[in-house]
Coordinates of C-alpha atoms and ligand atoms in Angstrom, one line a residue:
M1 CA -101.4 10.3 -25.1
S2 CA -99.6 7.2 -24.1
E3 CA -97.7 6.4 -20.9
V4 CA -94.2 5.2 -21.5
E5 CA -91.4 4.0 -19.3
V6 CA -88.2 6.0 -19.6
V7 CA -85.3 3.6 -18.9
V8 CA -81.6 3.8 -18.5
P9 CA -79.9 3.5 -21.9
D10 CA -76.7 1.5 -22.6
L11 CA -74.1 3.4 -20.7
G12 CA -71.3 1.1 -21.6
V13 CA -70.5 0.9 -17.9
E14 CA -70.1 -2.3 -16.0
G15 CA -72.4 -2.5 -12.9
A16 CA -74.6 0.2 -11.3
V17 CA -74.0 4.0 -11.4
E18 CA -75.4 6.5 -9.0
V19 CA -78.3 8.9 -9.7
I20 CA -76.7 12.2 -8.5
E21 CA -79.3 14.7 -9.8
I22 CA -83.0 14.5 -10.8
C23 CA -83.6 17.3 -13.2
V24 CA -87.4 17.2 -13.4
S25 CA -90.3 16.8 -10.9
E26 CA -93.5 14.9 -11.2
G27 CA -96.1 16.9 -13.2
D28 CA -93.4 18.8 -15.2
Q29 CA -94.0 19.4 -18.9
V30 CA -90.9 18.3 -20.7
S31 CA -89.6 18.5 -24.2
P32 CA -87.4 16.1 -26.2
D33 CA -83.7 16.4 -25.2
D34 CA -84.6 17.8 -21.8
A35 CA -82.3 16.3 -19.1
L36 CA -84.1 13.7 -17.0
V37 CA -81.4 12.6 -14.5
V38 CA -77.6 12.9 -14.1
L39 CA -75.7 9.7 -13.5
E40 CA -72.2 9.4 -12.2
S41 CA -69.6 6.7 -12.2
D42 CA -66.1 6.8 -10.9
K43 CA -64.9 8.5 -14.0
A44 CA -67.7 10.4 -15.7
T45 CA -70.9 12.3 -15.2
M46 CA -73.6 11.7 -17.7
E47 CA -76.9 13.3 -18.4
V48 CA -79.8 11.1 -19.6
P49 CA -82.0 13.1 -21.9
L50 CA -85.6 12.5 -22.8
E51 CA -86.5 11.3 -26.3
S52 CA -90.1 12.5 -26.2
G53 CA -91.9 15.5 -24.8
G54 CA -94.9 15.2 -22.5
T55 CA -95.7 15.2 -18.8
I56 CA -93.6 13.3 -16.1
T57 CA -96.3 11.3 -14.3
K58 CA -94.1 9.4 -11.9
L59 CA -90.4 9.4 -10.9
M60 CA -89.2 5.9 -10.2
V61 CA -85.8 6.8 -8.8
K62 CA -84.4 9.3 -6.3
E63 CA -81.0 10.9 -5.7
G64 CA -78.5 8.3 -4.4
D65 CA -80.2 5.3 -6.1
K66 CA -78.0 3.0 -8.1
V67 CA -79.2 2.1 -11.5
E68 CA -78.2 -0.2 -14.4
Q69 CA -79.2 -0.3 -18.1
G70 CA -82.9 -1.0 -18.5
D71 CA -83.9 0.2 -15.1
C72 CA -87.0 2.4 -15.2
L73 CA -86.3 6.0 -14.3
A74 CA -89.7 7.6 -14.8
L75 CA -93.1 7.3 -16.4
L76 CA -93.9 9.8 -19.1
S77 CA -97.3 10.6 -20.5
A78 CA -95.8 11.2 -24.0
T79 CA -97.1 13.7 -26.5
G80 CA -96.1 12.9 -30.1
A81 CA -93.7 10.4 -31.3
P82 CA -90.3 10.0 -29.7
K83 CA -87.4 11.6 -31.5
K84 CA -86.0 8.2 -32.4
P85 CA -89.0 5.8 -32.6
E86 CA -86.8 2.8 -33.4
S87 CA -85.2 3.0 -29.9
Q88 CA -86.9 1.5 -26.9
S89 CA -84.8 3.4 -24.4
V90 CA -83.4 6.9 -24.2
E91 CA -80.5 7.5 -26.4
Q92 CA -77.0 6.7 -25.2
P93 CA -75.3 9.8 -24.0
V94 CA -72.2 9.7 -26.1
S95 CA -71.2 7.5 -29.1
E96 CA -68.9 5.4 -26.9
S97 CA -69.7 5.6 -23.2
S98 CA -68.0 8.5 -21.5
D99 CA -67.0 6.2 -18.7
K100 CA -65.2 4.0 -21.2
A101 CA -63.6 7.1 -22.7
A102 CA -62.5 8.3 -19.3
E103 CA -61.0 4.9 -18.4
K104 CA -59.3 4.9 -21.7
A105 CA -58.0 8.4 -21.0
A106 CA -56.5 7.2 -17.8
T107 CA -54.8 4.1 -19.2
T108 CA -53.8 5.7 -22.5
T109 CA -52.1 8.7 -21.0
D110 CA -50.6 6.5 -18.2
S111 CA -49.1 4.2 -20.8
A112 CA -47.3 7.0 -22.4
A113 CA -45.0 7.2 -19.4
D114 CA -43.3 4.0 -20.3
E115 CA -41.7 5.8 -23.2
V116 CA -39.9 8.2 -21.0
A117 CA -37.1 8.6 -18.6
S118 CA -36.9 11.1 -15.7
G119 CA -35.7 14.6 -16.5
G120 CA -37.4 14.6 -20.0
V121 CA -40.3 16.5 -21.2
M122 CA -43.5 14.7 -22.2
D123 CA -46.1 16.0 -24.6
V124 CA -49.5 15.2 -23.2
S125 CA -52.2 14.7 -25.8
I126 CA -55.9 14.1 -25.8
P127 CA -56.6 10.3 -25.6
D128 CA -59.2 8.3 -27.4
L129 CA -62.5 9.9 -26.3
G130 CA -64.6 7.0 -27.4
G131 CA -65.3 8.5 -30.8
A132 CA -66.3 11.9 -29.5
E133 CA -64.7 14.8 -31.4
S134 CA -64.4 18.5 -30.9
V135 CA -65.2 18.3 -27.2
E136 CA -65.0 21.5 -25.2
V137 CA -62.4 22.1 -22.5
I138 CA -64.5 23.3 -19.6
E139 CA -61.9 23.3 -16.8
L140 CA -58.2 23.7 -16.8
L141 CA -56.8 22.3 -13.6
M142 CA -53.2 23.1 -14.3
S143 CA -51.0 26.1 -14.8
V144 CA -47.4 26.4 -15.9
G145 CA -45.2 25.5 -13.0
D146 CA -47.8 23.4 -11.2
V147 CA -46.4 20.2 -9.7
I148 CA -48.7 17.4 -10.7
E149 CA -49.1 13.8 -9.5
S150 CA -49.6 10.9 -11.8
D151 CA -53.3 10.4 -12.4
Q152 CA -54.1 13.9 -11.1
T153 CA -56.9 15.4 -13.2
I154 CA -55.4 18.2 -15.4
L155 CA -58.4 19.1 -17.5
V156 CA -62.1 18.4 -17.8
L157 CA -63.9 18.0 -21.1
E158 CA -67.6 18.3 -21.7
S159 CA -69.6 17.1 -24.6
D160 CA -73.4 17.7 -24.9
K161 CA -74.1 14.8 -22.6
A162 CA -71.0 13.9 -20.5
T163 CA -68.2 15.3 -18.5
M164 CA -64.8 13.6 -18.7
E165 CA -61.7 14.1 -16.6
I166 CA -58.3 13.8 -18.3
P167 CA -55.6 12.7 -15.9
S168 CA -51.9 13.4 -16.0
P169 CA -50.0 10.4 -17.3
A170 CA -47.0 10.9 -15.0
P171 CA -45.8 13.0 -12.2
G172 CA -43.9 16.2 -13.0
S173 CA -44.3 19.9 -13.4
I174 CA -46.3 21.6 -16.2
A175 CA -43.9 23.3 -18.6
E176 CA -46.5 24.5 -21.1
V177 CA -50.2 24.6 -21.4
S178 CA -51.4 24.4 -25.0
V179 CA -55.2 24.7 -24.5
S180 CA -57.6 27.2 -23.0
V181 CA -61.0 26.9 -21.5
G182 CA -63.5 26.9 -24.3
D183 CA -61.2 25.2 -26.9
L184 CA -62.6 22.3 -28.8
V185 CA -60.3 19.2 -28.7
S186 CA -60.2 15.8 -30.3
E187 CA -58.0 12.7 -29.9
G188 CA -54.3 13.5 -30.4
D189 CA -54.5 17.2 -29.8
L190 CA -51.6 18.5 -27.6
V191 CA -52.8 19.8 -24.3
A192 CA -49.6 20.3 -22.3
R193 CA -45.9 19.6 -21.9
L194 CA -44.8 18.0 -18.7
T195 CA -41.3 18.2 -17.3
L196 CA -41.0 14.8 -15.7
S197 CA -40.1 14.4 -12.1
E198 CA -37.7 11.8 -10.8
D199 CA -40.7 9.6 -9.9
S200 CA -41.8 9.4 -13.5
E201 CA -39.3 6.7 -14.2
G202 CA -41.1 4.5 -11.6
A203 CA -44.4 5.6 -13.0
A204 CA -43.3 4.6 -16.4
E205 CA -42.2 1.2 -15.3
S206 CA -45.4 0.6 -13.4
T207 CA -47.6 1.4 -16.4
Q208 CA -46.1 -0.9 -19.0
Q209 CA -49.2 -3.0 -19.3
N210 CA -50.5 -0.9 -22.2
P211 CA -47.5 -0.2 -24.4
S212 CA -49.6 0.0 -27.5
D213 CA -51.7 2.9 -26.2
N214 CA -49.0 5.5 -26.9
V215 CA -50.7 8.8 -27.3
A216 CA -48.5 11.2 -25.5
Q217 CA -45.1 11.9 -27.2
T218 CA -42.0 12.6 -25.2
T219 CA -38.6 14.2 -25.9
K220 CA -35.5 14.5 -23.9
Q221 CA -34.5 18.0 -22.7
S222 CA -31.5 19.3 -21.0
K223 CA -31.6 21.9 -18.1
M224 CA -33.5 25.1 -18.9
T225 CA -31.6 28.2 -19.9
E226 CA -32.2 31.6 -18.2
P227 CA -34.3 33.0 -21.1
E228 CA -36.4 29.9 -21.1
I229 CA -37.1 30.3 -17.3
E230 CA -38.1 33.9 -17.9
D231 CA -40.4 32.9 -20.7
L232 CA -41.9 30.2 -18.4
K233 CA -42.5 32.7 -15.7
K234 CA -44.4 35.1 -18.1
K235 CA -46.5 32.3 -19.5
K236 CA -47.3 31.1 -16.0
A237 CA -48.5 34.6 -15.0
A238 CA -50.7 34.8 -18.1
V239 CA -52.2 31.3 -17.7
R240 CA -52.8 31.9 -14.0
D241 CA -55.0 34.9 -14.7
E242 CA -57.0 33.0 -17.2
N243 CA -57.4 29.9 -15.1
E244 CA -58.2 31.4 -11.7
Q245 CA -61.9 30.9 -12.2
S246 CA -61.8 27.5 -13.7
T247 CA -59.4 26.2 -11.1
S248 CA -61.6 27.2 -8.3
T249 CA -64.7 25.9 -10.1
A250 CA -63.0 22.5 -10.4
S251 CA -63.6 21.7 -6.8
A252 CA -67.3 22.1 -7.1
H253 CA -69.4 19.0 -7.3
A254 CA -71.8 19.6 -10.2
G255 CA -73.2 17.9 -13.3
P256 CA -72.7 19.0 -16.9
A257 CA -76.0 20.9 -17.1
V258 CA -75.2 22.9 -13.9
R259 CA -71.7 23.6 -15.1
K260 CA -73.1 24.8 -18.4
L261 CA -75.6 27.1 -16.7
A262 CA -72.8 28.4 -14.5
R263 CA -70.6 29.1 -17.5
E264 CA -73.4 30.9 -19.3
L265 CA -74.0 33.1 -16.3
G266 CA -70.3 33.6 -15.5
V267 CA -70.6 32.0 -12.1
D268 CA -67.6 30.6 -10.3
L269 CA -69.0 27.3 -8.9
S270 CA -66.6 27.2 -6.0
L271 CA -68.4 30.2 -4.5
V272 CA -71.8 28.5 -4.7
T273 CA -73.1 26.6 -1.7
G274 CA -74.4 23.3 -2.9
K275 CA -77.7 22.3 -1.4
G276 CA -78.0 19.1 -3.3
R277 CA -77.1 15.7 -1.9
S278 CA -73.6 15.6 -0.3
G279 CA -73.2 19.3 -1.0
R280 CA -73.8 18.9 -4.7
V281 CA -74.4 22.2 -6.6
V282 CA -77.8 22.0 -8.5
K283 CA -79.3 24.5 -10.9
D284 CA -81.4 26.2 -8.2
D285 CA -78.2 26.9 -6.2
V286 CA -76.6 28.7 -9.2
K287 CA -79.8 30.7 -9.7
A288 CA -80.0 31.7 -6.0
F289 CA -76.3 32.7 -6.1
V290 CA -76.9 34.9 -9.1
K291 CA -79.9 36.4 -7.4
G292 CA -77.8 37.2 -4.4
Q293 CA -75.1 38.7 -6.4
L294 CA -77.5 40.9 -8.3
S295 CA -79.0 42.3 -5.1
Q296 CA -75.5 43.2 -4.1
T297 CA -74.8 44.8 -7.4
A298 CA -77.9 46.9 -7.0
I299 CA -76.3 48.9 -4.3
S300 CA -73.2 49.6 -6.4
A301 CA -72.5 53.1 -7.8
P302 CA -72.5 53.5 -11.5
G303 CA -69.1 53.3 -13.2
G304 CA -67.4 51.3 -10.5
N305 CA -67.3 47.5 -9.8
A306 CA -69.9 45.6 -7.8
Y307 CA -69.1 47.7 -4.7
G308 CA -68.9 51.0 -6.5
L309 CA -65.1 51.0 -6.0
P310 CA -62.7 52.3 -8.6
A311 CA -60.6 49.4 -10.1
A312 CA -57.2 49.0 -8.6
P313 CA -54.3 50.2 -10.8
A314 CA -52.2 47.6 -12.6
L315 CA -49.2 46.5 -10.5
P316 CA -45.8 47.9 -11.5
D317 CA -43.1 45.5 -12.7
F318 CA -41.4 45.0 -9.4
S319 CA -38.4 43.4 -11.0
E320 CA -37.4 46.9 -12.1
F321 CA -36.6 47.6 -8.4
G322 CA -34.9 44.3 -7.4
S323 CA -35.1 40.6 -7.5
V324 CA -38.6 39.2 -7.3
E325 CA -40.2 35.7 -7.5
P326 CA -43.9 35.4 -8.2
A327 CA -45.6 32.3 -6.8
A328 CA -49.1 31.2 -7.6
M329 CA -51.6 31.5 -4.7
D330 CA -52.9 28.2 -3.6
K331 CA -56.6 27.5 -3.4
M332 CA -56.8 28.2 0.4
Q333 CA -55.1 31.5 0.0
I334 CA -57.5 32.5 -2.8
L335 CA -60.6 31.5 -0.9
T336 CA -59.4 33.2 2.3
A337 CA -58.6 36.4 0.4
R338 CA -62.0 36.4 -1.2
N339 CA -63.8 35.6 2.1
M340 CA -62.0 38.4 3.9
Q341 CA -62.6 40.9 1.2
R342 CA -66.2 40.0 1.0
S343 CA -66.7 40.3 4.7
W344 CA -64.8 43.6 4.9
L345 CA -66.8 45.1 2.1
Q346 CA -70.2 43.8 3.0
V347 CA -70.2 44.1 6.8
P348 CA -70.2 47.5 8.6
H349 CA -67.6 46.6 11.2
V350 CA -67.2 48.2 14.6
T351 CA -64.5 47.0 17.0
Q352 CA -64.9 47.3 20.8
F353 CA -61.8 47.1 22.9
D354 CA -61.7 46.0 26.5
E355 CA -59.4 44.4 29.1
A356 CA -60.2 41.5 31.4
D357 CA -58.4 41.3 34.8
I358 CA -57.3 37.6 34.7
T359 CA -55.0 37.7 37.7
E360 CA -57.2 35.3 39.7
L361 CA -58.0 33.1 36.6
E362 CA -54.3 32.7 36.0
L363 CA -53.7 31.6 39.6
F364 CA -56.5 29.1 39.2
R365 CA -55.3 27.9 35.9
K366 CA -51.8 27.3 37.2
S367 CA -53.2 25.5 40.3
K368 CA -54.7 23.0 37.8
K369 CA -51.4 22.4 36.0
A370 CA -50.7 19.1 37.8
K371 CA -54.2 17.8 37.1
A372 CA -53.9 18.9 33.4
E373 CA -50.6 17.0 33.1
S374 CA -52.2 13.9 34.6
L375 CA -55.0 14.2 32.1
G376 CA -52.6 14.8 29.3
V377 CA -54.2 18.1 28.5
K378 CA -52.6 21.5 28.0
L379 CA -54.7 24.1 29.9
T380 CA -54.3 27.5 28.2
P381 CA -56.6 30.5 28.7
L382 CA -58.5 29.6 25.6
P383 CA -61.1 27.1 27.1
F384 CA -62.0 29.7 29.7
I385 CA -62.5 32.4 27.0
L386 CA -64.6 30.0 25.0
K387 CA -66.8 29.3 28.1
A388 CA -67.1 33.0 28.8
C389 CA -68.1 33.8 25.2
A390 CA -70.7 31.0 25.2
H391 CA -72.2 32.5 28.3
A392 CA -72.3 36.0 26.7
L393 CA -73.9 34.6 23.5
A394 CA -76.6 33.0 25.7
S395 CA -77.2 36.2 27.6
L396 CA -77.1 38.5 24.6
P397 CA -78.7 36.4 21.8
Q398 CA -78.5 39.3 19.3
F399 CA -74.9 38.1 18.8
N400 CA -76.1 34.6 18.0
V401 CA -77.8 35.4 14.7
S402 CA -77.1 35.6 10.9
I403 CA -78.6 38.2 8.7
D404 CA -80.4 37.3 5.5
M405 CA -80.6 40.7 3.7
E406 CA -82.1 39.2 0.6
N407 CA -85.2 38.0 2.4
Q408 CA -84.8 40.6 5.2
L409 CA -84.6 38.0 8.0
I410 CA -82.7 37.8 11.2
I411 CA -82.0 34.1 11.8
Q412 CA -81.8 33.4 15.6
K413 CA -79.7 30.3 16.5
H414 CA -80.6 28.2 19.5
Y415 CA -77.2 26.4 19.6
I416 CA -73.8 27.7 20.6
H417 CA -71.0 26.5 18.3
I418 CA -67.8 28.6 18.4
G419 CA -65.1 28.6 15.8
M420 CA -61.5 29.1 16.8
A421 CA -59.0 30.5 14.3
V422 CA -56.0 28.3 13.9
D423 CA -52.8 29.4 12.2
T424 CA -51.4 26.5 10.1
P425 CA -48.6 26.3 7.6
A426 CA -51.2 26.2 4.8
G427 CA -53.1 29.3 6.1
L428 CA -55.8 30.3 8.4
V429 CA -58.5 27.7 9.2
V430 CA -61.4 27.9 11.6
P431 CA -62.5 24.6 13.1
V432 CA -65.8 24.8 15.1
I433 CA -66.4 23.5 18.6
R434 CA -70.0 22.4 19.0
D435 CA -72.2 23.1 22.0
V436 CA -69.6 25.0 23.9
D437 CA -72.1 26.0 26.6
Q438 CA -72.6 22.3 27.4
K439 CA -69.0 21.3 27.8
S440 CA -66.6 21.4 30.7
I441 CA -63.3 23.3 30.6
W442 CA -61.4 20.0 30.4
D443 CA -63.6 18.9 27.4
L444 CA -62.9 22.2 25.7
A445 CA -59.2 22.1 26.4
T446 CA -59.0 18.6 24.9
E447 CA -61.1 19.5 21.9
C448 CA -59.2 22.7 21.2
A449 CA -55.9 20.7 21.1
E450 CA -57.3 18.0 18.9
L451 CA -58.9 20.4 16.4
A452 CA -55.7 22.6 16.2
L453 CA -53.6 19.5 15.6
K454 CA -56.0 18.2 12.9
A455 CA -56.0 21.7 11.3
R456 CA -52.3 21.8 11.2
E457 CA -52.1 18.3 9.7
R458 CA -54.8 19.3 7.1
K459 CA -57.1 16.5 8.4
L460 CA -60.2 18.6 9.3
R461 CA -63.4 17.4 7.6
P462 CA -65.6 20.1 6.0
A463 CA -68.2 19.4 8.7
E464 CA -65.7 20.3 11.4
M465 CA -65.4 23.8 9.9
Q466 CA -69.1 24.5 9.5
G467 CA -72.0 25.7 11.7
G468 CA -70.1 28.3 13.8
C469 CA -72.1 31.1 15.5
F470 CA -69.1 33.2 16.6
T471 CA -65.3 33.0 16.3
I472 CA -62.4 33.5 18.6
S473 CA -59.1 34.6 17.1
S474 CA -56.4 34.2 19.8
L475 CA -53.0 35.8 19.1
G476 CA -52.3 35.7 22.9
S477 CA -49.3 33.4 22.6
L478 CA -47.7 35.8 20.1
G479 CA -48.1 39.3 21.4
G480 CA -49.7 42.6 20.4
T481 CA -52.0 44.8 22.5
A482 CA -55.1 44.9 20.3
F483 CA -56.2 44.2 16.7
T484 CA -59.4 44.5 14.6
P485 CA -60.5 41.0 13.5
I486 CA -62.7 40.7 10.5
V487 CA -66.1 39.2 11.2
N488 CA -66.3 35.6 9.8
T489 CA -69.6 36.0 7.9
P490 CA -72.4 34.8 8.1
E491 CA -71.6 35.1 11.8
V492 CA -72.0 38.6 13.2
A493 CA -69.2 38.9 15.7
I494 CA -65.6 37.7 16.4
L495 CA -63.4 38.1 19.5
G496 CA -59.8 38.9 19.1
V497 CA -57.6 38.1 22.1
S498 CA -54.1 39.6 22.5
K499 CA -51.3 38.8 25.0
S500 CA -51.9 39.4 28.7
F501 CA -49.7 41.9 30.5
Y502 CA -49.3 43.3 33.9
K503 CA -50.4 46.9 34.6
P504 CA -51.0 48.9 37.7
V505 CA -54.7 49.1 38.6
F506 CA -56.0 51.5 41.3
I507 CA -57.8 49.2 43.8
D508 CA -58.9 50.1 47.3
G509 CA -56.8 53.3 47.4
E510 CA -53.6 51.8 46.0
F511 CA -52.0 50.7 42.7
Q512 CA -51.8 46.9 42.4
P513 CA -50.2 44.9 39.7
R514 CA -52.9 43.1 37.8
L515 CA -52.7 40.7 34.8
M516 CA -54.9 42.1 32.0
L517 CA -56.1 40.3 28.9
P518 CA -56.8 42.6 25.9
L519 CA -60.0 41.8 24.1
S520 CA -61.0 43.2 20.7
L521 CA -64.6 42.4 19.8
S522 CA -65.5 43.2 16.1
Y523 CA -69.2 43.0 15.3
D524 CA -71.6 43.6 12.4
H525 CA -73.3 46.9 13.1
R526 CA -76.3 45.8 11.1
A527 CA -77.1 43.1 13.7
V528 CA -75.6 44.6 16.9
N529 CA -75.7 48.1 18.2
G530 CA -72.9 49.8 20.0
V531 CA -74.3 49.5 23.5
D532 CA -74.7 45.7 23.1
G533 CA -71.1 45.5 21.8
A534 CA -69.9 47.1 25.0
R535 CA -72.2 44.8 27.0
F536 CA -70.8 41.7 25.4
S537 CA -67.2 42.5 25.9
S538 CA -67.7 43.6 29.5
H539 CA -69.8 40.4 30.1
V540 CA -66.9 38.3 28.8
A541 CA -64.4 40.3 30.9
S542 CA -66.5 40.0 34.1
I543 CA -66.6 36.2 33.7
L544 CA -62.8 35.9 33.1
Q545 CA -62.3 38.2 36.1
D546 CA -64.4 36.0 38.3
L547 CA -65.4 32.5 37.1
R548 CA -68.2 32.4 39.6
E549 CA -70.2 34.6 37.2
L550 CA -70.7 31.5 35.1
A551 CA -73.0 30.1 37.7
M552 CA -75.1 33.3 37.8
Ligands
LIG1 N1 -51.8 35.8 26.9 C1 -50.6 35.3 27.3 N2 -50.3 34.0 27.1 C2 -51.1 33.2 26.3 C3 -52.3 33.7 25.9 C4 -52.7 35.1 26.2 N3 -53.8 35.7 25.8 N4 -53.0 32.8 25.2 C5 -52.2 31.7 25.2 N5 -51.1 32.0 25.9 C6 -50.0 31.1 26.2 C7 -50.5 29.7 26.6 O1 -50.9 29.6 27.9 C8 -49.3 28.9 26.3 O2 -48.3 29.0 27.3 P1 -48.1 27.9 28.4 O3 -47.6 26.7 27.6 O4 -47.0 28.5 29.2 O5 -49.3 27.7 29.1 C9 -48.7 29.5 25.0 O6 -49.2 30.9 25.0 C10 -49.1 28.9 23.7 O7 -50.4 28.7 23.6 P2 -51.0 27.9 22.3 O8 -50.3 26.7 22.1 O9 -51.0 28.9 21.2 O10 -52.5 27.6 22.7 P3 -53.8 28.4 22.8 O11 -54.8 27.5 23.4 O12 -53.7 29.7 23.4 O13 -54.2 28.7 21.2 C11 -54.6 28.2 18.9 C12 -54.5 27.6 20.3 C13 -54.9 27.1 18.0 C14 -55.8 29.2 18.9 C15 -53.3 29.0 18.6 O14 -52.2 28.1 18.6 C16 -53.4 29.7 17.2 O15 -53.3 29.0 16.2 N6 -53.5 31.0 17.2 C17 -53.5 31.8 16.0 C18 -54.9 32.3 15.7 C19 -54.9 33.0 14.3 O16 -54.2 32.7 13.4 N7 -55.8 34.0 14.2 C20 -55.9 34.7 13.0 C21 -55.8 36.1 13.1 S1 -56.3 36.8 11.6

């Protein structure tokens, strides 16, 4: 046995690329062609395979390192001759570097735009892939009708060793998609037809530096006729069904080997939580996801779906009853729908209703109006409700847990971060306010306003929507007397707040008008029993009724 250095092969990339995944550990027995690391440049993800089998004695890099050709990646105690003894380094991932191919893809398809004028239809074809042929389409990031920006990735190809993103050459809307996931494509193959938007002319002018690279073909087309529009709608519906999984998978950050594993196991990567660096999905995450799904399936009844439910009947053709217009759900709508359905099906919900007498609280809040204005803060009931819930979570810690059914664990949290549902034009989002128990009412009022604004402007960072222990969904400004909010799993409870109203309350022998705030507490009955549900809501109500309770 001899110890050899495994080095970075010629990647055809200028400068350093990042190590985004280490596929082996020290001491691992490996075979020729096993992936050693995954490298990523701006345009491509490349696996570096081993030439020889043996034992990994030392890893010389870690995730996040930047490496160049010739850098040592690992020491290998090799058994047998390498697959290609003439080579001193591991073989190059693709015949021409995938990075070069990806760059070419960008410039080549861009340059096609100089051939067109706005209002025309452009045939978008596969650019020069650096010599690679019959490369598999692994993700389709467009559907008929999608409005696409110039340079927006429309499909992802994957060879044995590299993943390549193919960008749109111009802005416009997709008129036709000519490939499907799983197709094998080569240079020149038609992938889509793009109805150019008005901006395309500008795009065409701005990309004239490569006029010779003319891969995409274009034709002029007049306005579409009614039958053509109908045809387009039908195609769009068909393509949408087919693409739903691949579109959502596209957002996942994962290397070729992980994507391949996910495809083999039928896993939608967008549903997998990445535990790798920067949220990257690694193979173990995919396996853990499948394990979790299998344990869910185990409770299903035979003959039904994963939850033992009969399949929903096919939708009727609504156009038989009147005018209709189908519109594709966007990614947020799809994810929200899935999350809601999962929570509704997996969590045994109970909703506890209560009313808090906030007559005094409202007087107090209004007395602070001048101060709020001087501070530039809008003081609504929400910060007080947050504070009351934080106190209740500290007093009844069984609400501040998550359940891990797979490992039969109850995970107690020792921090109090509360999510607040915000209605935005793009859908429901839940930014999380951290350490609510440690913040003043003024701090909370400021933070609520800032996060709600960021949510509506779609500027929330993922970290600002993570880590919640509990959620408040306030419909108080809108109306309603009560509702049954769905628990925002993996949290175990959510408080719904409806609009306050005056009602006569019998106090000291007479009816008095009191301002009542309706509370609807939904909780996961696996974690919380009914008595504690009632305790929690009355605890919140008692604080809102008399803020001095906070000091107790
Ligand atoms: N009863 C009566 N009035 C209420 C109230 C309640 N429970 N809650 C708020 N109000 C009042 C406020 O005081 C304010 O009036 P004012 O300006 O006279 O003081 C007005 O309603 C508007 O309040 P709003 O701007 O909505 O602030 P907020 O702090 O109450 O709520 C958000 C902030 C972000 C939570 C809220 O705007 C929002 O998006 N709610 C929707 C939540 C949602 O979509 N839930 C999903 C259900 S599935």
